[in-house]
Amino acid sequence: MYRSREHRILAGVCGGLADKMGLPPTLVRILWLLLSLIPGPLWVVYVAMWILVPEEPKRY
């Protein structure tokens, strides 16, 4: 899995998840937003993925 360069708003995490699961990036962002309304450390998971998941390689 990679953080998306093409479907990026903040760090490309949701875009990368969408590419990996074969879903539209907007759907993954909406689901992530809805899940973030549930009490819990979802923002910590996002930051951890931002740090740990490598960025998608450049396409030439």
mmCIF file of N, CA and C in Angstrom, residues 27-54:
data_model
loop_
_atom_site.group_PDB
_atom_site.id
_atom_site.type_symbol
_atom_site.label_atom_id
_atom_site.label_comp_id
_atom_site.label_asym_id
_atom_site.label_seq_id
_atom_site.Cartn_x
_atom_site.Cartn_y
_atom_site.Cartn_z
ATOM 1 N N LEU A 27 -15.660 8.124 -1.294
ATOM 2 C CA LEU A 27 -16.366 7.211 -0.396
ATOM 3 C C LEU A 27 -15.513 6.890 0.827
ATOM 4 N N VAL A 28 -14.234 6.624 0.616
ATOM 5 C CA VAL A 28 -13.338 6.315 1.736
ATOM 6 C C VAL A 28 -13.220 7.525 2.658
ATOM 7 N N ARG A 29 -13.142 8.726 2.099
ATOM 8 C CA ARG A 29 -13.057 9.939 2.927
ATOM 9 C C ARG A 29 -14.324 10.131 3.759
ATOM 10 N N ILE A 30 -15.479 9.887 3.154
ATOM 11 C CA ILE A 30 -16.741 10.029 3.890
ATOM 12 C C ILE A 30 -16.828 8.991 5.002
ATOM 13 N N LEU A 31 -16.453 7.742 4.705
ATOM 14 C CA LEU A 31 -16.456 6.706 5.737
ATOM 15 C C LEU A 31 -15.491 7.041 6.868
ATOM 16 N N TRP A 32 -14.324 7.550 6.513
ATOM 17 C CA TRP A 32 -13.328 7.932 7.520
ATOM 18 C C TRP A 32 -13.878 9.054 8.401
ATOM 19 N N LEU A 33 -14.535 10.014 7.787
ATOM 20 C CA LEU A 33 -15.130 11.118 8.537
ATOM 21 C C LEU A 33 -16.220 10.610 9.474
ATOM 22 N N LEU A 34 -17.089 9.731 8.990
ATOM 23 C CA LEU A 34 -18.144 9.174 9.840
ATOM 24 C C LEU A 34 -17.564 8.356 10.993
ATOM 25 N N LEU A 35 -16.527 7.572 10.701
ATOM 26 C CA LEU A 35 -15.891 6.797 11.767
ATOM 27 C C LEU A 35 -15.191 7.688 12.785
ATOM 28 N N SER A 36 -14.728 8.841 12.355
ATOM 29 C CA SER A 36 -14.047 9.740 13.290
ATOM 30 C C SER A 36 -15.017 10.371 14.281
ATOM 31 N N LEU A 37 -16.323 10.301 13.992
ATOM 32 C CA LEU A 37 -17.317 10.814 14.936
ATOM 33 C C LEU A 37 -17.507 9.874 16.118
ATOM 34 N N ILE A 38 -17.126 8.607 15.952
ATOM 35 C CA ILE A 38 -17.180 7.644 17.049
ATOM 36 C C ILE A 38 -15.986 7.923 17.959
ATOM 37 N N PRO A 39 -16.227 7.983 19.273
ATOM 38 C CA PRO A 39 -15.100 8.248 20.190
ATOM 39 C C PRO A 39 -13.987 7.212 20.012
ATOM 40 N N GLY A 40 -12.783 7.706 19.921
ATOM 41 C CA GLY A 40 -11.623 6.832 19.759
ATOM 42 C C GLY A 40 -10.487 7.574 19.086
ATOM 43 N N PRO A 41 -9.353 6.957 19.056
ATOM 44 C CA PRO A 41 -8.142 7.613 18.539
ATOM 45 C C PRO A 41 -7.953 7.449 17.032
ATOM 46 N N LEU A 42 -8.984 7.676 16.227
ATOM 47 C CA LEU A 42 -8.842 7.501 14.782
ATOM 48 C C LEU A 42 -7.832 8.478 14.190
ATOM 49 N N TRP A 43 -7.740 9.678 14.752
ATOM 50 C CA TRP A 43 -6.765 10.648 14.237
ATOM 51 C C TRP A 43 -5.342 10.154 14.468
ATOM 52 N N VAL A 44 -5.125 9.377 15.535
ATOM 53 C CA VAL A 44 -3.792 8.810 15.800
ATOM 54 C C VAL A 44 -3.456 7.787 14.716
ATOM 55 N N VAL A 45 -4.443 6.998 14.301
ATOM 56 C CA VAL A 45 -4.239 6.016 13.232
ATOM 57 C C VAL A 45 -3.879 6.732 11.935
ATOM 58 N N TYR A 46 -4.582 7.830 11.642
ATOM 59 C CA TYR A 46 -4.297 8.590 10.419
ATOM 60 C C TYR A 46 -2.862 9.127 10.424
ATOM 61 N N VAL A 47 -2.453 9.717 11.535
ATOM 62 C CA VAL A 47 -1.091 10.273 11.629
ATOM 63 C C VAL A 47 -0.060 9.150 11.537
ATOM 64 N N ALA A 48 -0.337 8.021 12.178
ATOM 65 C CA ALA A 48 0.593 6.887 12.101
ATOM 66 C C ALA A 48 0.723 6.386 10.667
ATOM 67 N N MET A 49 -0.392 6.300 9.950
ATOM 68 C CA MET A 49 -0.326 5.872 8.547
ATOM 69 C C MET A 49 0.399 6.909 7.703
ATOM 70 N N TRP A 50 0.216 8.189 8.005
ATOM 71 C CA TRP A 50 0.904 9.265 7.297
ATOM 72 C C TRP A 50 2.418 9.079 7.427
ATOM 73 N N ILE A 51 2.854 8.687 8.612
ATOM 74 C CA ILE A 51 4.286 8.531 8.880
ATOM 75 C C ILE A 51 4.823 7.200 8.348
ATOM 76 N N LEU A 52 4.066 6.118 8.541
ATOM 77 C CA LEU A 52 4.585 4.779 8.261
ATOM 78 C C LEU A 52 4.383 4.293 6.829
ATOM 79 N N VAL A 53 3.309 4.717 6.171
ATOM 80 C CA VAL A 53 3.024 4.238 4.816
ATOM 81 C C VAL A 53 3.805 5.085 3.814
ATOM 82 N N PRO A 54 4.594 4.457 2.964
ATOM 83 C CA PRO A 54 5.385 5.226 2.003
ATOM 84 C C PRO A 54 4.518 5.879 0.927
#
